[in-house]
CSV table of C-alpha atoms and ligand atoms in Angstrom, one decimal:
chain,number,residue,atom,x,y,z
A,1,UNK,CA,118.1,-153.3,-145.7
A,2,UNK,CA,115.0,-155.6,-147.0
A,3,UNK,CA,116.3,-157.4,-149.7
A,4,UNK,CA,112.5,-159.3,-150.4
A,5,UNK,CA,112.3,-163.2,-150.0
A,6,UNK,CA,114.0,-165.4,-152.3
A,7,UNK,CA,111.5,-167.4,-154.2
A,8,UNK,CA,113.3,-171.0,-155.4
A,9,UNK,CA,112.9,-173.0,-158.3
A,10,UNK,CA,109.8,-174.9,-158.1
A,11,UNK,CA,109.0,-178.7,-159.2
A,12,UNK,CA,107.1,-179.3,-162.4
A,13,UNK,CA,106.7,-182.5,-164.3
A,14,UNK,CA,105.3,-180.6,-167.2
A,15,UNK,CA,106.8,-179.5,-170.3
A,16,UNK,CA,106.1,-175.6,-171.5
A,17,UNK,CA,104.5,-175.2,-174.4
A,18,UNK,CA,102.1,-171.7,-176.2
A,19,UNK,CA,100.5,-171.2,-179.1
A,20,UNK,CA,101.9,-170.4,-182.1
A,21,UNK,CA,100.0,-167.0,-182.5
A,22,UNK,CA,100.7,-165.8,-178.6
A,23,UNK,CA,101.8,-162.5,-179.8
A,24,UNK,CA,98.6,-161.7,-181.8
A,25,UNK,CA,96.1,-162.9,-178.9
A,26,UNK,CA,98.5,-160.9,-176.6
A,27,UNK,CA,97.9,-157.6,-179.0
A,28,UNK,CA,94.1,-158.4,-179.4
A,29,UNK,CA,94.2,-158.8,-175.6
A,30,UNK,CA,95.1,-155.0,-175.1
A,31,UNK,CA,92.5,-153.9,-177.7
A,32,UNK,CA,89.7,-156.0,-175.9
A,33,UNK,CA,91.0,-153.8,-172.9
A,34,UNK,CA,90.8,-150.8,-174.3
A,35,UNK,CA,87.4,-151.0,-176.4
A,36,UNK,CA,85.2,-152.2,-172.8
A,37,UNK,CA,87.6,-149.8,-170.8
A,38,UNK,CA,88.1,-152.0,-168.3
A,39,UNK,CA,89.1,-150.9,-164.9
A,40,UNK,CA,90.6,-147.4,-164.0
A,41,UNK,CA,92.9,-146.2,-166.4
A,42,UNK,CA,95.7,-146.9,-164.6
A,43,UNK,CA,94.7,-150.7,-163.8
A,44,UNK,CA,94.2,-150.8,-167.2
A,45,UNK,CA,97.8,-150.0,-168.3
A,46,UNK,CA,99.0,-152.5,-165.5
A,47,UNK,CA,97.0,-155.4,-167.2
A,48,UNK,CA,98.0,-155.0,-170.6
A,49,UNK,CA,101.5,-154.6,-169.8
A,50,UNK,CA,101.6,-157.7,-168.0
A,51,UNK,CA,100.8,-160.2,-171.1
A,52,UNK,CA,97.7,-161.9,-170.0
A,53,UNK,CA,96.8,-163.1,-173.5
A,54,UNK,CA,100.5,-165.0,-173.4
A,55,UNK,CA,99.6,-166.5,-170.2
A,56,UNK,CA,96.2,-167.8,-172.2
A,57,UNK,CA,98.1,-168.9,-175.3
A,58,UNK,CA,100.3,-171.0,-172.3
A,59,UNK,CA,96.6,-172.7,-170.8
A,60,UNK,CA,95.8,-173.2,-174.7
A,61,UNK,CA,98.7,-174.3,-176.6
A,62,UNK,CA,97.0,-176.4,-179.1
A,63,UNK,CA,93.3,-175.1,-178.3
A,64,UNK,CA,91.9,-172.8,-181.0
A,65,UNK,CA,92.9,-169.5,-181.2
A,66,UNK,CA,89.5,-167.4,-180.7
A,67,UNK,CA,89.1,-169.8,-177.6
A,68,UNK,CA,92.4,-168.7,-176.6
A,69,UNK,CA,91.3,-165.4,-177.4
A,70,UNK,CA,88.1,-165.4,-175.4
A,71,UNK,CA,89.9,-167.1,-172.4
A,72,UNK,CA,92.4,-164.0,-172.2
A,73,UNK,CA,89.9,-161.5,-172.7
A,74,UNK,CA,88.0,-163.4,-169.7
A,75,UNK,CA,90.8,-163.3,-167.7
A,76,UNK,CA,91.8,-159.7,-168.2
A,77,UNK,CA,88.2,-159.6,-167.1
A,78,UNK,CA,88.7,-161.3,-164.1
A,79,UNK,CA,91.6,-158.8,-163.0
A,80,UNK,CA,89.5,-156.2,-163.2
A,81,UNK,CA,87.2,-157.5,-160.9
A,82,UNK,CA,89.7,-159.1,-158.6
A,83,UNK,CA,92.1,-156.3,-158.6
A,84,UNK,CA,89.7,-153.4,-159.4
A,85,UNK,CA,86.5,-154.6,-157.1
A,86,UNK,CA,87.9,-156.7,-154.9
A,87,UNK,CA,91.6,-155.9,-153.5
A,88,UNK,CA,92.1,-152.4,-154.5
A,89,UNK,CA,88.5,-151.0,-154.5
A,90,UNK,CA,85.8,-150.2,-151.4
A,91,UNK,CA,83.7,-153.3,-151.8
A,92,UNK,CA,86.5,-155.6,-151.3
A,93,UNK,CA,86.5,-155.0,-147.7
A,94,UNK,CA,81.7,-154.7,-147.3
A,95,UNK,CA,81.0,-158.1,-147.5
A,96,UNK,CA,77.7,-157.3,-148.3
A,97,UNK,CA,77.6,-154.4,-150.9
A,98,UNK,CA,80.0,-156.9,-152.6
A,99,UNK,CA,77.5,-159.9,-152.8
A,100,UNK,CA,75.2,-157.2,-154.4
A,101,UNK,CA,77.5,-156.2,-157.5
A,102,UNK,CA,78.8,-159.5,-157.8
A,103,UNK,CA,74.8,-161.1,-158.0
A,104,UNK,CA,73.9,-157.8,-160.5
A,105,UNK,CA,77.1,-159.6,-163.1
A,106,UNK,CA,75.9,-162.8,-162.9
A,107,UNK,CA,72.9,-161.9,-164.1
A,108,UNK,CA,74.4,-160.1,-166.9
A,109,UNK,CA,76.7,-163.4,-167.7
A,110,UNK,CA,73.4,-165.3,-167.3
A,111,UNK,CA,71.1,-163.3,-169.5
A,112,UNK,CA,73.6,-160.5,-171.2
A,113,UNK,CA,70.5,-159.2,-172.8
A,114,UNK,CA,69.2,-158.2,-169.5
A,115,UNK,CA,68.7,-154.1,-169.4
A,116,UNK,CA,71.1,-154.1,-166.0
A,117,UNK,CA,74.2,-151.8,-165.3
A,118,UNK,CA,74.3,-150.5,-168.6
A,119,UNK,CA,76.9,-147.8,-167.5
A,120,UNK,CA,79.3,-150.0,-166.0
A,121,UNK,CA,82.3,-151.5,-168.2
A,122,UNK,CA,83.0,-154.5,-166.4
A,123,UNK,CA,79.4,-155.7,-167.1
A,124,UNK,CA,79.5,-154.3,-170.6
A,125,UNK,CA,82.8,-156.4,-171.2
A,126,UNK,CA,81.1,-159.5,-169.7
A,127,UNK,CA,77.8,-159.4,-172.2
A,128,UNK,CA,80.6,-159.8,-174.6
A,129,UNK,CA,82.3,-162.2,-173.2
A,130,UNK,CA,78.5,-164.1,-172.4
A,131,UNK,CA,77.7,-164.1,-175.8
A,132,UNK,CA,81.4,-165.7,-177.3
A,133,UNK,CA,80.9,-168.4,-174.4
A,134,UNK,CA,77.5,-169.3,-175.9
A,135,UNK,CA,79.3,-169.1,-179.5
A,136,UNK,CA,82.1,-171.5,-178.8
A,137,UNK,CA,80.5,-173.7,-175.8
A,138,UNK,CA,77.7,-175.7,-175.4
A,139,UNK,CA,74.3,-174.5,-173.1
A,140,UNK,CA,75.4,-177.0,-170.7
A,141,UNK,CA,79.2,-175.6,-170.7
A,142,UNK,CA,78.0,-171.9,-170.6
A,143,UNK,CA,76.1,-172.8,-167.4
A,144,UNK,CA,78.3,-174.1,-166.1
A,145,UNK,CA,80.6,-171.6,-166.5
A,146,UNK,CA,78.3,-169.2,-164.7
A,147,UNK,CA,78.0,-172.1,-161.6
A,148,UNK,CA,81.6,-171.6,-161.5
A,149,UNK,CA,81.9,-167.7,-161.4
A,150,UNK,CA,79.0,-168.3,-158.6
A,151,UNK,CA,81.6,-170.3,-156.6
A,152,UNK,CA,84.4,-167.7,-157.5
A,153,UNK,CA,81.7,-164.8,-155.9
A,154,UNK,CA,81.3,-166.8,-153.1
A,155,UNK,CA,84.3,-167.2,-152.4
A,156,UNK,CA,85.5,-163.7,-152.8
A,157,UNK,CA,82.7,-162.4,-150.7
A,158,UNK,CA,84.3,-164.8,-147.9
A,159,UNK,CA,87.9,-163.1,-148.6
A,160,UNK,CA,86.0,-159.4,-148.0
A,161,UNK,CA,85.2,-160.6,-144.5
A,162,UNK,CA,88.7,-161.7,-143.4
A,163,UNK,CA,89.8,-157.8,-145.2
A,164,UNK,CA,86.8,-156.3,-143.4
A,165,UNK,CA,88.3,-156.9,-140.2
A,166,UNK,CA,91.4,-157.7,-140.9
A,167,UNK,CA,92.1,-161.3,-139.7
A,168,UNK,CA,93.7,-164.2,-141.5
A,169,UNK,CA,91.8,-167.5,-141.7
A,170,UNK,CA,93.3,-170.7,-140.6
A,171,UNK,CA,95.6,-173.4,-143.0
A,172,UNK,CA,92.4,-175.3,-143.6
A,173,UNK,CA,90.1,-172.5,-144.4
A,174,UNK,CA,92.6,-170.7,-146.3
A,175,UNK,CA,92.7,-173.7,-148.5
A,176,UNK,CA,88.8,-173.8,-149.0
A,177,UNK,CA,88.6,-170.4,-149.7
A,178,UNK,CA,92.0,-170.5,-152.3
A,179,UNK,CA,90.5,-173.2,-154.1
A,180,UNK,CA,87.9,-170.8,-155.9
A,181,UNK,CA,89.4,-167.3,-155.0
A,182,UNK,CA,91.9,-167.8,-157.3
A,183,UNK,CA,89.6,-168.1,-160.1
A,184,UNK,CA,90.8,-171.1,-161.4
A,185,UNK,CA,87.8,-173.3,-161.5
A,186,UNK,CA,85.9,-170.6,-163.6
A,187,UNK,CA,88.7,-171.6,-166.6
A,188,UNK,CA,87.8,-175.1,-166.9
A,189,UNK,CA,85.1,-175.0,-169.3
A,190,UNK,CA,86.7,-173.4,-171.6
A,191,UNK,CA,89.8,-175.8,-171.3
A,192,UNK,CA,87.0,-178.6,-173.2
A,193,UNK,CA,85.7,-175.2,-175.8
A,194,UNK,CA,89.6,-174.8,-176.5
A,195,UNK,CA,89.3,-178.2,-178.1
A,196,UNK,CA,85.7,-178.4,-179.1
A,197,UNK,CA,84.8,-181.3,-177.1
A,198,UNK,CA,82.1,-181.8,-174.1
A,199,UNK,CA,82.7,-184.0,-171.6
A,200,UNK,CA,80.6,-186.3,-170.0
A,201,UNK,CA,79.4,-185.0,-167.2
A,202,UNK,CA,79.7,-188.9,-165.4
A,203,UNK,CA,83.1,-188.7,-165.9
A,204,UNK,CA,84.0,-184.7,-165.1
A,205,UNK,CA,82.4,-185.1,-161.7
A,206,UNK,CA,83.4,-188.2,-160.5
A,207,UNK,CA,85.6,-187.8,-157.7
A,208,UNK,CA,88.9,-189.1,-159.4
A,209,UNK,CA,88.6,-186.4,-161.9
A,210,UNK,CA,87.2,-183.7,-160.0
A,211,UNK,CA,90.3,-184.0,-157.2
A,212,UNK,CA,92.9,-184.3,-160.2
A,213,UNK,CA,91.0,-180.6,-161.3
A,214,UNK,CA,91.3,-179.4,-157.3
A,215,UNK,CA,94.2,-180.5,-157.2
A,216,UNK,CA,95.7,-178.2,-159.9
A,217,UNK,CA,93.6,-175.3,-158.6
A,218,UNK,CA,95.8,-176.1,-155.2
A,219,UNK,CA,99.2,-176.4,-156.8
A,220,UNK,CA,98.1,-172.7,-159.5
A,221,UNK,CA,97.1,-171.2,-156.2
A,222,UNK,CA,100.2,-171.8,-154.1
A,223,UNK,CA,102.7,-171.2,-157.1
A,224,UNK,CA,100.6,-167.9,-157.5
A,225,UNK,CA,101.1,-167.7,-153.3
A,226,UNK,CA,104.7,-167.7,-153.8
A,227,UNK,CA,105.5,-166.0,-157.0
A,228,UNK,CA,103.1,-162.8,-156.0
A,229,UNK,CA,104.2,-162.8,-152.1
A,230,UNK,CA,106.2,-159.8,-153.2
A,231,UNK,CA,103.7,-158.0,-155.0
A,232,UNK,CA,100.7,-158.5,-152.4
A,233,UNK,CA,102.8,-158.1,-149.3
A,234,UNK,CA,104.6,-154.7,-150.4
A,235,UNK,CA,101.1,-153.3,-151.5
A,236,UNK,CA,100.2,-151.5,-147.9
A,237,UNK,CA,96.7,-153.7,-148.5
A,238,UNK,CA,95.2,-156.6,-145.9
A,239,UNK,CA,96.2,-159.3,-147.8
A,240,UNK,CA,95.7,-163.1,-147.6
A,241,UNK,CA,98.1,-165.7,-148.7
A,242,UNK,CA,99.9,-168.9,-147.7
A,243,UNK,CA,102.9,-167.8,-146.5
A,244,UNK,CA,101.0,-165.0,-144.1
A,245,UNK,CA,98.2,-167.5,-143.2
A,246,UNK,CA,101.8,-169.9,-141.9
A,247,UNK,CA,103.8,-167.1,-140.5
A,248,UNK,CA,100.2,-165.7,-138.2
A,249,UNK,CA,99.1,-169.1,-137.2
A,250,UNK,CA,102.2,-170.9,-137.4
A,251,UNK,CA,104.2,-168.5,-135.9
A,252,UNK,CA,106.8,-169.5,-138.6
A,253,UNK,CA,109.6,-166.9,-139.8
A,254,UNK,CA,108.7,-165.9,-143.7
A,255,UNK,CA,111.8,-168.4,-145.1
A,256,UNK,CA,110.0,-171.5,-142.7
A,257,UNK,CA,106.7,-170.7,-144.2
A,258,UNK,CA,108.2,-171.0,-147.8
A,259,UNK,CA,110.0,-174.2,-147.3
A,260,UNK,CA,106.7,-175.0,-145.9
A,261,UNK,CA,104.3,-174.3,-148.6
A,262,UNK,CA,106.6,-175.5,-151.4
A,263,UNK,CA,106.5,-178.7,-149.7
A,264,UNK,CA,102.9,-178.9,-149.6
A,265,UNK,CA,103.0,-178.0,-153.3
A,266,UNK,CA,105.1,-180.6,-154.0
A,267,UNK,CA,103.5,-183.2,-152.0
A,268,UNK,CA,100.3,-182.2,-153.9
A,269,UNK,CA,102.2,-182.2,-157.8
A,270,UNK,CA,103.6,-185.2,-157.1
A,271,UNK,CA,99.8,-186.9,-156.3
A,272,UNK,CA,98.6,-184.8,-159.4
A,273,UNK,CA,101.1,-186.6,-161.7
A,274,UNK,CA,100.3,-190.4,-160.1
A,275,UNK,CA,96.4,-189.6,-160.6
A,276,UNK,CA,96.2,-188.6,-163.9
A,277,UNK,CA,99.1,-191.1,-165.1
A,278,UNK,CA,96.0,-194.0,-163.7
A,279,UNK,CA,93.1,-191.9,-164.8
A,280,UNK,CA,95.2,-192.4,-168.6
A,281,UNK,CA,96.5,-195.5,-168.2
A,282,UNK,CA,93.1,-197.2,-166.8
A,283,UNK,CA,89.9,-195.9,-167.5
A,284,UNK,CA,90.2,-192.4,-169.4
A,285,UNK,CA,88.8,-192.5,-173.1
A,286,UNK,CA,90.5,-189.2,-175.7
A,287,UNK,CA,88.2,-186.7,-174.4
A,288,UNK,CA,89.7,-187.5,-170.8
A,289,UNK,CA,93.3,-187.5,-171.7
A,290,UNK,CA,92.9,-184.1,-173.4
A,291,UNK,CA,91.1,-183.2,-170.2
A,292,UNK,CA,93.7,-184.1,-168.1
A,293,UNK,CA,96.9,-182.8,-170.1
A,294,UNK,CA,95.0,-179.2,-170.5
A,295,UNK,CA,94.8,-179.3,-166.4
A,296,UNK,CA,98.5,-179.8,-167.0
A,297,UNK,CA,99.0,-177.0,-169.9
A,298,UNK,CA,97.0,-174.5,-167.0
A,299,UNK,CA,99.8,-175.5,-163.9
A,300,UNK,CA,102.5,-175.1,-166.4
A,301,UNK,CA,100.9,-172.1,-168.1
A,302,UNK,CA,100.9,-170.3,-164.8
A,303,UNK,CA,104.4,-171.4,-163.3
A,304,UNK,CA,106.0,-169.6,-166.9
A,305,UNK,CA,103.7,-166.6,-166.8
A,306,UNK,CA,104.1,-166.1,-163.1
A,307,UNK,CA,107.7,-166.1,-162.9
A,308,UNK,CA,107.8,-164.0,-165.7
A,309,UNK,CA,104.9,-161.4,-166.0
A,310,UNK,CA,105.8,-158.0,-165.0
A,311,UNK,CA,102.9,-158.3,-162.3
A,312,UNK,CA,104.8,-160.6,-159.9
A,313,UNK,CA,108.3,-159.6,-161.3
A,314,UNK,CA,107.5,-155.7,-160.4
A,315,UNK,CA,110.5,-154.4,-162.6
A,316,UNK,CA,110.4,-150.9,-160.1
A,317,UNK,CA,111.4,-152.9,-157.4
A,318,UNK,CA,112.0,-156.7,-158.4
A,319,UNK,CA,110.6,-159.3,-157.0
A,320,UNK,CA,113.6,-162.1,-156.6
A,321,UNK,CA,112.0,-165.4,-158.6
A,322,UNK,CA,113.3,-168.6,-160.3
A,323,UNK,CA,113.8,-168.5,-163.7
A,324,UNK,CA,113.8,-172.4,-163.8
A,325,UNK,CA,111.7,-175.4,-162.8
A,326,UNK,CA,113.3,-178.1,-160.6
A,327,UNK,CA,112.9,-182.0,-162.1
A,328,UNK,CA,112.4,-183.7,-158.5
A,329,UNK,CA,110.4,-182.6,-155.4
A,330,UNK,CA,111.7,-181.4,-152.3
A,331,UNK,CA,108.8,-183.4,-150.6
A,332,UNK,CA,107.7,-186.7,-152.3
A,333,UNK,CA,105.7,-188.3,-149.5
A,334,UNK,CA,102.5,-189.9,-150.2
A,335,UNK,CA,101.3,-189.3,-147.1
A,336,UNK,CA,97.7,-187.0,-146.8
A,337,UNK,CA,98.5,-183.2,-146.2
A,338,UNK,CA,97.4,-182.3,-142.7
A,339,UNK,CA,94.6,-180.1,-144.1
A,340,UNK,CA,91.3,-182.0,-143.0
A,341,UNK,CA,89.4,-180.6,-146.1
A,342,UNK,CA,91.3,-181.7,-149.1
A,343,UNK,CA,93.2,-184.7,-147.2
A,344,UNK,CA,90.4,-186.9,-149.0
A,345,UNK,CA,92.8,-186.6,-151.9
A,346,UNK,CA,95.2,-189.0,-151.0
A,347,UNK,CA,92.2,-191.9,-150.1
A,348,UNK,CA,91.8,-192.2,-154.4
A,349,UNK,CA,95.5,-193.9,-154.7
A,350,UNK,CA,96.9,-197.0,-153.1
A,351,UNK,CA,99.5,-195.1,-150.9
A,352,UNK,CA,102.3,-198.3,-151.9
A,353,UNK,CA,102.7,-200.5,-154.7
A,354,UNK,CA,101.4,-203.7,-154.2
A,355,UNK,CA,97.5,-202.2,-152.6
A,356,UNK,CA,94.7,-202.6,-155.0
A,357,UNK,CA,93.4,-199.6,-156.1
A,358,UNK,CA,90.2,-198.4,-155.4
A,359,UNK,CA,87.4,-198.1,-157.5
A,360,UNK,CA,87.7,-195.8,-160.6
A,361,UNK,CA,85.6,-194.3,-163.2
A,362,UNK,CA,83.7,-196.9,-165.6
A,363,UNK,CA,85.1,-197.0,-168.9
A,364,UNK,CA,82.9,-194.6,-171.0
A,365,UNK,CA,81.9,-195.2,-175.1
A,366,UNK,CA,84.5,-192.2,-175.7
B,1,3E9,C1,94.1,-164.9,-158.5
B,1,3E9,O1,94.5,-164.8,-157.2
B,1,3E9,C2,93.0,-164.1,-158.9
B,1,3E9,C3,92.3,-164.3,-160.2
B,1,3E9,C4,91.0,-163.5,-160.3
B,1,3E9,C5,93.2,-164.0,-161.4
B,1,3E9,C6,92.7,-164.5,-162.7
B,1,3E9,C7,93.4,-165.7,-163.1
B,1,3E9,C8,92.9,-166.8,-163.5
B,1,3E9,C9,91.5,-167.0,-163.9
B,1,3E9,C10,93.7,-168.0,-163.7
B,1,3E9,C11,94.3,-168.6,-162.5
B,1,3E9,C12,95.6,-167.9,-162.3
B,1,3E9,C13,96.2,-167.5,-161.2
B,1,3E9,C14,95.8,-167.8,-159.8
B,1,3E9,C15,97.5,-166.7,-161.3
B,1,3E9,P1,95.4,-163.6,-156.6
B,1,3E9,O2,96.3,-164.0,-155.6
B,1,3E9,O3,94.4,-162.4,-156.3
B,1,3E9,O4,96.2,-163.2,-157.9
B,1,3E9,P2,97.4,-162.1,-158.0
B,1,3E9,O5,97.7,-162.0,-159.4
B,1,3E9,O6,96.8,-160.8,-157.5
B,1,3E9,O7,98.5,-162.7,-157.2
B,2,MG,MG1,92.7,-162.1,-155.3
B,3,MG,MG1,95.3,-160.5,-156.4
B,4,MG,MG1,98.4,-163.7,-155.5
């Protein structure tokens, strides 16, 4: 009899923490839904049910509530593509017709006044969500924000070839491909609307802090790897994820290629927590600091929702997940990850003590 794999408490630093008014974004959540009609009916009704306006409220716990709005509205949005286009639909596995729709939305996120797919809900729900970016954001965040859903495309598109003939891409493209597929990197501008602050860009992109935000994209990604392992692989779809990408080129048994990826998860928390602990206590000004503990509020966000959300917990046939959070690591080595393109990570820190640390970003007016 399959009994599904037991999924153990994971390690995380961070406290929990949601917005006061979860419930209401949550309820204005499932309106949003309905008014656009976004996706079938039926994928519909799976994404309300499965509280994606909580799991905002979580990323958001301080931000301000029509930010928090907009972000869960966005990311209901962002189901329906990745669910509805992507993994469950027919262009999920055409690389090419793919690219097409995908390029026809950005457009529409770009310039939602553009006369373009005017039948089709999903672009029809992303004119709205266009124009609240460009209410709440700067011009500089809003493009950004449509950079990032570029790189999310992209990235996607490259997942429809590994479905289209069903292979599985190695550890080290699997990572490259996992740190935009999972959509995480689109959410960051709003993380700096959510408190009404712009960054500057010197110190967003500098290496420090853009490997402290890849960083949580990898640590979101493989929680999300472990927590929705039962939903993906009992779904009778190709599916990519961590612990298949171990077992096929590994040739490890699916309990090895958990104890496996929670320990590069770990490895990789554990490096989050040292770099933005220097990033504070060095160089980072308020704006930075607020930066860096929203990165936190999204990890955290999406370890409680994940464990919790009917989508991974699959009440017809549960999945078996924690319902806690370990305090200590079951890998705490500071040594790089053998994954040749994010082991760059671990070159930012001294790897002991008493090393000088390299050189960080300048002190800003902020
Ligand atoms: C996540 O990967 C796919 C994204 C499009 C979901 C939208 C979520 C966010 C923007 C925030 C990041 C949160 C995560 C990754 C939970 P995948 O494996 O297709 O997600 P699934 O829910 O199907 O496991
Ligand atoms: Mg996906
Ligand atoms: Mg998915
Ligand atoms: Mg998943």
């Amino acid at each position: 009899m399959h009994h599904g794999l037991l999924v153990p408490p994971v390690y995380s630093p961070i406290p929990p923490a949601i917005h006061p008014r979860h419930q209401a974004v949550d309820r204005q959540n499932a309106a949003w839904a309905h008014a656009f009609g976004i996706g079938s009916t039926e994928l519909r009704d799976k994404l309300v049910a499965s509280e994606i306006g909580t799991f905002a409220a979580r990323i958001l716990p301080e931000g301000d509530e029509e930010v928090a709005r907009l972000l869960a509205d966005f990311i209901l949005w962002l189901f329906g593509v990745d669910d509805g286009h992507c993994e469950e639909g027919e262009l999920g596995a055409d690389p090419g017709l793919l690219a097409g729709e995908l390029s026809r939305l950005l457009r529409v996120a770009q310039n939602p006044e553009a006369p373009m797919l005017q039948q089709d809900p999903l672009a029809h729900g992303l004119r709205d969500l266009s124009r609240r970016m460009a209410h709440h954001g700067t011009p500089a965040q809003v493009t950004r924000w449509v950079d990032a859903l570029r790189e999310y495309f992209l990235s996607v598109v490259w997942e429809a070839g590994y479905r289209s003939h069903a292979t599985v891409p190695d550890l080290n493209d699997y990572t490259l491909m996992r740190l935009y597929d999972g959509a995480t990197s689109v959410v960051l501008p709003l993380l700096e609307m959510g408190h009404g602050y712009e960054l500057d860009p010197g110190e967003r992109d500098h290496r420090s802090v853009r490997a402290a935000a890849e960083m949580a994209y990898f640590v979101i990604t493989w929680d999300n790897d472990l927590f929705s392992y039962h939903k993906e692989s009992r779904a009778g779809q190709h599916y990519l994820n961590v612990l298949r990408v171990l077992q096929h080129h590994r040739g490890m048994d699916p309990e090895d290629a958990l104890r496996t990826a929670v320990a590069q998860r770990d490895r990789v928390m554990v490096l989050f927590e040292r770099l933005c602990d220097h990033l504070t206590s060095t160089v980072a000004g308020p704006r930075l600091r607020q930066y860096l503990r929203s990165l936190g509020h999204f990890i955290r966000g999406a370890q409680d929702w994940g464990i919790s959300s009917h989508r991974y917990t699959t009440p017809d046939d549960p999945a078996r997940l924690p319902s806690t959070f370990l305090d200590a690591p079951t890998d705490d080595s500071s040594e790089p990850l053998d994954i040749p393109c994010i082991a760059w990570w671990w070159d930012l820190l001294p790897r002991t003590q008493d090393a000088p640390s390299p050189p960080l970003p300048h002190k800003t007016s902020l």
